[in-house]
């Protein structure tokens, strides 16, 4: 009997402990819920209206820190926590925003999601295949800085990227590295910072496409890849031909043949002519692939991601030649036979002569 009474007392104590533990959990959950509700439903920062600049490429963490620094939110960590718990952040857009005293979490995120910003930036579009000199002209025409100032910034190594340090010494140092994209630049931004923004985009694209390791796998420096990609970009209009043109370049390099790419001749002339003549092929310029053996001294334009990838991963072919087959579409004819190439070339030249006559 005594043993049974002891067991009953122990059971009552055990049940009581469980009830107390559950009660504590309920209180903790209520407190956490209240705190989250308070953070979401009330002003996150306080104070007067404030204008905040969210740079292009900013992550949720970057945005949270900017909001805290400007007094829009009390805590970057709290804002990040709420973004994660509420599934916010993936649609946030860069721009210049005005936040008001009393803005709660939902008001802040709604603005960031909608892109409802006070956009005072100047839009600069670097098109695929643009020359560095053309980019400088576009920046100058937008009123951001002078051509000479921009060219000087693009001929500097004063940027914190390993790939810049590895570029061989040459004129127009960063030709090919200013990535084609539309940039939103604030008035008053220095030429150096504009170039740095474009280099950051190049680095991002290379990272996203694993180009640093792909270049190493191909047995090429990143600079070699950018040079090859610029040749591809200048030659190709039909998307699926990029790896094929890349294969021709690799095959000719392997056989120590001159690349003889017309786009490099045009670049060496310094003006975008519509047709290359035999006399142009003799231009003594290190970018002219009819003049030099191997790769030109540097890139001849800014290539897009597809050309960079093709430069690192050429198609496996035996092609050594290509010539335009359809002038309207830019489609090329590829061959490994020289006589076949001559026949196709003559056919293309005849088409050009008939159009001019």
Coordinates of C-alpha atoms in Angstrom, one line a residue:
X1 CA 0.0 0.0 0.0
X2 CA 2.8 2.4 1.0
X3 CA 4.6 1.8 -2.4
X4 CA 1.3 2.6 -4.3
X5 CA 0.9 5.9 -2.4
X6 CA 4.5 6.9 -3.3
X7 CA 4.0 6.1 -6.9
X8 CA 0.8 8.2 -7.0
X9 CA 2.7 11.2 -5.4
X10 CA 5.5 10.9 -7.9
X11 CA 3.0 10.8 -10.8
X12 CA 1.2 13.9 -9.5
X13 CA 4.6 15.7 -9.2
X14 CA 5.5 14.6 -12.7
X15 CA 2.2 15.8 -14.2
X16 CA 2.5 19.1 -12.4
X17 CA 6.1 19.7 -13.8
X18 CA 4.8 19.0 -17.3
X19 CA 2.0 21.5 -16.9
X20 CA 4.4 24.2 -15.6
X21 CA 6.8 23.5 -18.5
X22 CA 3.9 23.8 -21.0
X23 CA 2.8 27.0 -19.4
X24 CA 6.2 28.5 -19.7
X25 CA 6.4 27.6 -23.4
X26 CA 3.0 29.3 -23.9
X27 CA 4.2 32.4 -22.3
X28 CA 7.5 32.5 -24.3
X29 CA 5.5 31.9 -27.5
X30 CA 3.1 34.8 -26.6
X31 CA 6.0 37.1 -25.9
X32 CA 7.8 36.3 -29.2
X33 CA 4.6 36.7 -31.1
X34 CA 4.0 40.0 -29.5
X35 CA 7.5 41.2 -30.3
X36 CA 7.3 40.1 -33.9
X37 CA 3.8 41.8 -34.2
X38 CA 5.2 44.9 -32.7
X39 CA 8.2 45.0 -35.0
X40 CA 6.0 44.4 -38.1
X41 CA 3.1 46.7 -37.2
X42 CA 4.9 49.7 -35.7
X43 CA 7.5 52.1 -37.0
X44 CA 10.8 50.3 -37.6
X45 CA 13.0 53.3 -37.3
X46 CA 11.3 56.6 -36.4
X47 CA 12.2 60.2 -37.2
X48 CA 11.5 62.4 -40.2
X49 CA 11.4 61.4 -43.9
X50 CA 14.7 60.3 -45.3
X51 CA 16.0 59.7 -48.8
X52 CA 17.9 56.4 -49.2
X53 CA 20.0 55.2 -52.1
X54 CA 19.9 51.4 -52.8
X55 CA 22.7 50.7 -55.2
X56 CA 22.4 48.3 -58.1
X57 CA 23.3 44.7 -57.1
X58 CA 22.5 45.2 -53.4
X59 CA 21.6 42.0 -51.4
X60 CA 18.9 41.9 -48.7
X61 CA 21.7 42.2 -46.1
X62 CA 23.2 45.2 -47.9
X63 CA 19.7 46.9 -48.0
X64 CA 19.1 46.1 -44.3
X65 CA 22.4 47.8 -43.3
X66 CA 21.7 50.8 -45.5
X67 CA 18.2 51.2 -43.9
X68 CA 19.7 51.0 -40.4
X69 CA 22.5 53.5 -41.2
X70 CA 19.8 55.9 -42.4
X71 CA 17.5 55.4 -39.4
X72 CA 14.7 53.8 -41.4
X73 CA 14.9 50.6 -39.3
X74 CA 16.1 50.2 -35.7
X75 CA 18.0 47.0 -36.4
X76 CA 19.3 45.5 -39.7
X77 CA 19.2 42.0 -38.0
X78 CA 15.5 42.4 -37.1
X79 CA 14.7 43.6 -40.7
X80 CA 16.6 40.6 -42.2
X81 CA 14.8 38.2 -39.7
X82 CA 11.4 39.6 -40.8
X83 CA 12.4 39.4 -44.5
X84 CA 13.2 35.7 -44.0
X85 CA 10.1 34.9 -42.0
X86 CA 7.8 36.8 -44.3
X87 CA 9.4 35.6 -47.6
X88 CA 10.5 39.2 -48.6
X89 CA 13.6 40.3 -50.4
X90 CA 13.7 38.5 -53.7
X91 CA 11.8 41.3 -55.5
X92 CA 13.6 44.3 -53.9
X93 CA 14.8 46.8 -56.5
X94 CA 17.6 49.3 -56.4
X95 CA 16.9 53.0 -56.7
X96 CA 16.5 56.2 -54.6
X97 CA 13.6 55.8 -52.1
X98 CA 11.9 58.2 -49.7
X99 CA 10.8 56.7 -46.4
X100 CA 8.6 58.5 -43.9
X101 CA 8.4 58.5 -40.1
X102 CA 6.0 55.8 -39.0
X103 CA 6.7 53.5 -42.0
X104 CA 6.2 49.9 -40.8
X105 CA 7.8 46.8 -42.2
X106 CA 5.1 46.2 -44.8
X107 CA 5.3 49.8 -46.1
X108 CA 9.1 49.6 -46.4
X109 CA 9.0 46.3 -48.3
X110 CA 6.1 47.3 -50.5
X111 CA 8.2 50.3 -51.7
X112 CA 11.3 48.2 -52.3
X113 CA 9.2 45.6 -54.2
X114 CA 7.5 48.1 -56.4
X115 CA 10.6 50.0 -57.3
X116 CA 8.6 53.2 -56.4
X117 CA 11.8 55.2 -56.2
X118 CA 12.9 58.8 -56.8
X119 CA 15.1 57.8 -59.7
X120 CA 17.5 60.6 -60.2
X121 CA 20.1 58.4 -61.9
X122 CA 21.4 58.7 -65.5
X123 CA 20.9 55.5 -67.5
X124 CA 24.0 54.3 -69.5
X125 CA 23.7 51.3 -71.8
X126 CA 26.8 49.5 -72.8
X127 CA 25.8 47.4 -75.8
X128 CA 27.4 44.0 -76.6
X129 CA 30.3 44.6 -79.0
X130 CA 30.9 48.2 -78.1
X131 CA 34.5 49.5 -78.1
X132 CA 35.9 51.2 -75.1
X133 CA 36.1 54.5 -77.0
X134 CA 32.4 54.2 -77.8
X135 CA 31.5 53.5 -74.1
X136 CA 33.5 56.6 -73.2
X137 CA 31.6 58.6 -75.8
X138 CA 28.3 57.4 -74.4
X139 CA 29.2 58.3 -70.9
X140 CA 30.4 61.8 -72.0
X141 CA 27.2 62.4 -74.0
X142 CA 25.2 61.6 -70.8
X143 CA 27.1 64.4 -69.1
X144 CA 28.8 62.3 -66.5
X145 CA 32.4 63.0 -67.4
X146 CA 34.6 63.8 -70.3
X147 CA 35.9 61.2 -72.8
X148 CA 39.5 61.7 -71.8
X149 CA 38.7 61.4 -68.1
X150 CA 36.8 58.2 -68.7
X151 CA 39.6 56.7 -70.9
X152 CA 42.1 57.5 -68.3
X153 CA 40.0 55.7 -65.7
X154 CA 39.7 52.7 -68.0
X155 CA 43.5 52.7 -68.5
X156 CA 44.2 52.3 -64.8
X157 CA 44.8 49.3 -62.5
X158 CA 43.5 51.1 -59.4
X159 CA 40.6 48.6 -58.9
X160 CA 40.4 45.8 -56.4
X161 CA 40.0 42.9 -58.7
X162 CA 42.5 40.1 -59.2
X163 CA 41.7 39.9 -63.0
X164 CA 42.7 43.6 -63.4
X165 CA 46.1 42.9 -61.8
X166 CA 46.6 40.0 -64.2
X167 CA 46.0 42.0 -67.4
X168 CA 49.2 42.4 -69.5
X169 CA 50.5 45.9 -69.9
X170 CA 48.9 47.6 -73.0
X171 CA 47.0 50.6 -74.1
X172 CA 43.2 50.8 -73.4
X173 CA 43.9 48.4 -70.5
X174 CA 40.3 47.6 -69.6
X175 CA 39.0 47.2 -73.2
X176 CA 36.7 44.1 -73.1
X177 CA 36.2 44.2 -69.3
X178 CA 33.4 46.8 -69.1
X179 CA 30.5 44.5 -69.1
X180 CA 27.6 45.2 -71.5
X181 CA 24.6 46.2 -69.3
X182 CA 22.3 49.1 -68.6
X183 CA 23.7 51.1 -65.6
X184 CA 22.0 53.6 -63.4
X185 CA 24.6 56.2 -62.5
X186 CA 24.0 59.0 -60.1
X187 CA 25.0 62.5 -61.3
X188 CA 28.4 63.5 -59.9
X189 CA 29.8 59.9 -59.9
X190 CA 33.5 59.9 -60.8
X191 CA 34.8 58.2 -63.9
X192 CA 36.7 55.8 -61.6
X193 CA 33.5 54.7 -59.8
X194 CA 31.6 54.3 -63.1
X195 CA 34.4 52.0 -64.4
X196 CA 34.4 50.2 -61.1
X197 CA 30.6 49.6 -61.4
X198 CA 31.1 48.0 -64.8
X199 CA 34.0 45.9 -63.6
X200 CA 31.9 44.7 -60.7
X201 CA 29.3 43.5 -63.2
X202 CA 32.0 41.7 -65.2
X203 CA 33.2 40.0 -62.1
X204 CA 29.6 39.0 -61.2
X205 CA 29.0 37.5 -64.6
X206 CA 32.3 35.6 -64.5
X207 CA 31.4 34.2 -61.1
X208 CA 27.9 33.2 -62.0
X209 CA 29.1 31.4 -65.1
X210 CA 32.1 29.8 -63.4
X211 CA 34.4 31.4 -65.9
X212 CA 37.5 31.6 -63.7
X213 CA 37.7 27.8 -63.3
X214 CA 36.5 27.2 -67.0
X215 CA 39.4 29.4 -68.2
X216 CA 41.8 27.4 -66.2
X217 CA 40.3 24.1 -67.5
X218 CA 40.7 25.4 -71.1
X219 CA 44.4 26.1 -70.4
X220 CA 43.9 29.8 -71.0
X221 CA 44.3 32.9 -68.9
X222 CA 41.1 34.9 -68.2
X223 CA 42.6 37.6 -70.5
X224 CA 42.9 35.1 -73.3
X225 CA 39.2 34.2 -72.8
X226 CA 38.1 37.8 -72.9
X227 CA 40.1 38.4 -76.1
X228 CA 38.6 35.3 -77.8
X229 CA 35.2 36.2 -76.6
X230 CA 35.6 39.7 -78.0
X231 CA 36.4 38.2 -81.4
X232 CA 33.4 35.9 -81.2
X233 CA 31.1 38.8 -80.2
X234 CA 32.3 40.9 -83.1
X235 CA 31.8 38.1 -85.7
X236 CA 28.6 36.3 -84.6
X237 CA 25.0 37.2 -85.1
X238 CA 23.5 33.7 -85.0
X239 CA 23.4 32.6 -81.3
X240 CA 24.3 28.9 -81.7
X241 CA 27.4 29.8 -83.9
X242 CA 29.4 31.2 -80.9
X243 CA 30.9 27.8 -79.9
X244 CA 31.6 27.1 -83.6
X245 CA 33.5 30.3 -84.2
X246 CA 35.3 29.6 -80.9
X247 CA 36.3 26.2 -82.2
X248 CA 37.8 27.7 -85.4
X249 CA 39.9 30.1 -83.3
X250 CA 41.2 27.3 -81.1
X251 CA 41.9 25.0 -84.1
X252 CA 43.8 27.8 -85.9
X253 CA 45.8 28.6 -82.8
X254 CA 46.7 24.9 -82.4
X255 CA 48.1 24.9 -86.0
X256 CA 49.9 28.2 -85.6
X257 CA 47.7 29.8 -88.3
X258 CA 46.9 33.4 -88.3
X259 CA 43.3 34.0 -87.2
X260 CA 42.5 36.4 -90.0
X261 CA 39.3 37.8 -88.5
X262 CA 37.9 40.8 -90.3
X263 CA 36.5 42.4 -87.1
X264 CA 40.0 42.7 -85.8
X265 CA 41.0 44.6 -88.9
X266 CA 38.1 47.0 -88.5
X267 CA 39.1 47.6 -84.8
X268 CA 42.7 48.3 -85.9
X269 CA 41.5 50.9 -88.4
X270 CA 39.8 52.7 -85.6
X271 CA 36.5 53.2 -87.4
X272 CA 33.5 51.0 -88.1
X273 CA 33.7 50.5 -91.9
X274 CA 31.1 48.4 -93.6
X275 CA 33.5 46.5 -95.8
X276 CA 37.1 45.4 -95.4
X277 CA 39.4 45.7 -98.4
X278 CA 42.6 43.8 -99.2
X279 CA 44.7 46.9 -98.5
X280 CA 43.1 47.1 -95.0
X281 CA 44.5 43.6 -94.2
X282 CA 48.0 45.0 -94.3
X283 CA 47.4 47.4 -91.4
X284 CA 50.4 47.1 -89.1
X285 CA 48.6 46.9 -85.8
X286 CA 48.8 44.4 -82.9
X287 CA 45.1 44.0 -82.9
X288 CA 45.0 43.0 -86.6
X289 CA 44.9 39.2 -86.8
X290 CA 46.0 39.3 -90.4
X291 CA 49.2 41.0 -89.2
X292 CA 49.9 39.1 -86.0
X293 CA 50.1 35.4 -85.4
X294 CA 48.1 34.1 -82.5
X295 CA 45.7 36.2 -80.5
X296 CA 45.6 40.0 -80.9
X297 CA 47.3 42.1 -78.2
X298 CA 44.0 42.7 -76.4
X299 CA 40.2 42.4 -76.7
X300 CA 38.5 44.3 -79.5
X301 CA 35.1 45.0 -77.8
X302 CA 33.0 44.2 -74.7
X303 CA 31.6 40.6 -75.0
X304 CA 28.4 39.3 -73.4
X305 CA 28.2 36.2 -71.2
X306 CA 27.4 33.8 -74.1
X307 CA 30.5 34.8 -75.9
X308 CA 32.7 34.5 -72.8
X309 CA 31.3 31.0 -72.1
X310 CA 31.8 30.0 -75.8
X311 CA 35.4 31.3 -75.6
X312 CA 36.0 29.0 -72.6
X313 CA 34.1 26.0 -74.0
X314 CA 34.5 25.8 -77.8
X315 CA 32.6 23.2 -79.8
X316 CA 34.7 20.1 -80.7
X317 CA 35.1 20.4 -84.5
X318 CA 37.8 20.3 -87.2
X319 CA 36.7 23.6 -88.7
X320 CA 39.4 26.0 -89.8
X321 CA 37.4 28.5 -91.9
X322 CA 34.1 30.2 -91.9
X323 CA 32.5 32.8 -94.2
X324 CA 29.2 34.6 -94.3
X325 CA 26.6 32.6 -96.1
X326 CA 23.5 34.8 -95.6
X327 CA 24.2 38.5 -95.3
X328 CA 20.7 39.3 -94.0
X329 CA 20.9 36.9 -91.0
X330 CA 24.7 36.9 -90.6
X331 CA 24.7 33.1 -90.8
X332 CA 28.1 31.6 -91.5
X333 CA 29.3 28.6 -93.6
X334 CA 31.9 26.5 -91.7
X335 CA 34.4 24.1 -93.3
X336 CA 37.8 22.4 -92.7
X337 CA 38.7 22.5 -96.4
X338 CA 40.5 25.5 -97.8
X339 CA 39.2 25.0 -101.4
X340 CA 35.7 24.8 -100.1
X341 CA 36.3 28.0 -98.2
X342 CA 37.6 29.8 -101.3
X343 CA 34.5 28.8 -103.2
X344 CA 32.2 30.1 -100.4
X345 CA 34.2 33.3 -100.1
X346 CA 34.0 34.0 -103.8
X347 CA 30.3 33.5 -103.7
X348 CA 29.9 36.0 -100.9
X349 CA 32.1 38.6 -102.6
X350 CA 30.0 38.2 -105.7
X351 CA 26.9 39.0 -103.7
X352 CA 28.5 42.1 -102.3
X353 CA 29.7 43.3 -105.8
X354 CA 26.2 42.8 -107.2
X355 CA 24.7 44.9 -104.4
X356 CA 27.1 47.7 -105.0
X357 CA 26.7 47.7 -108.8

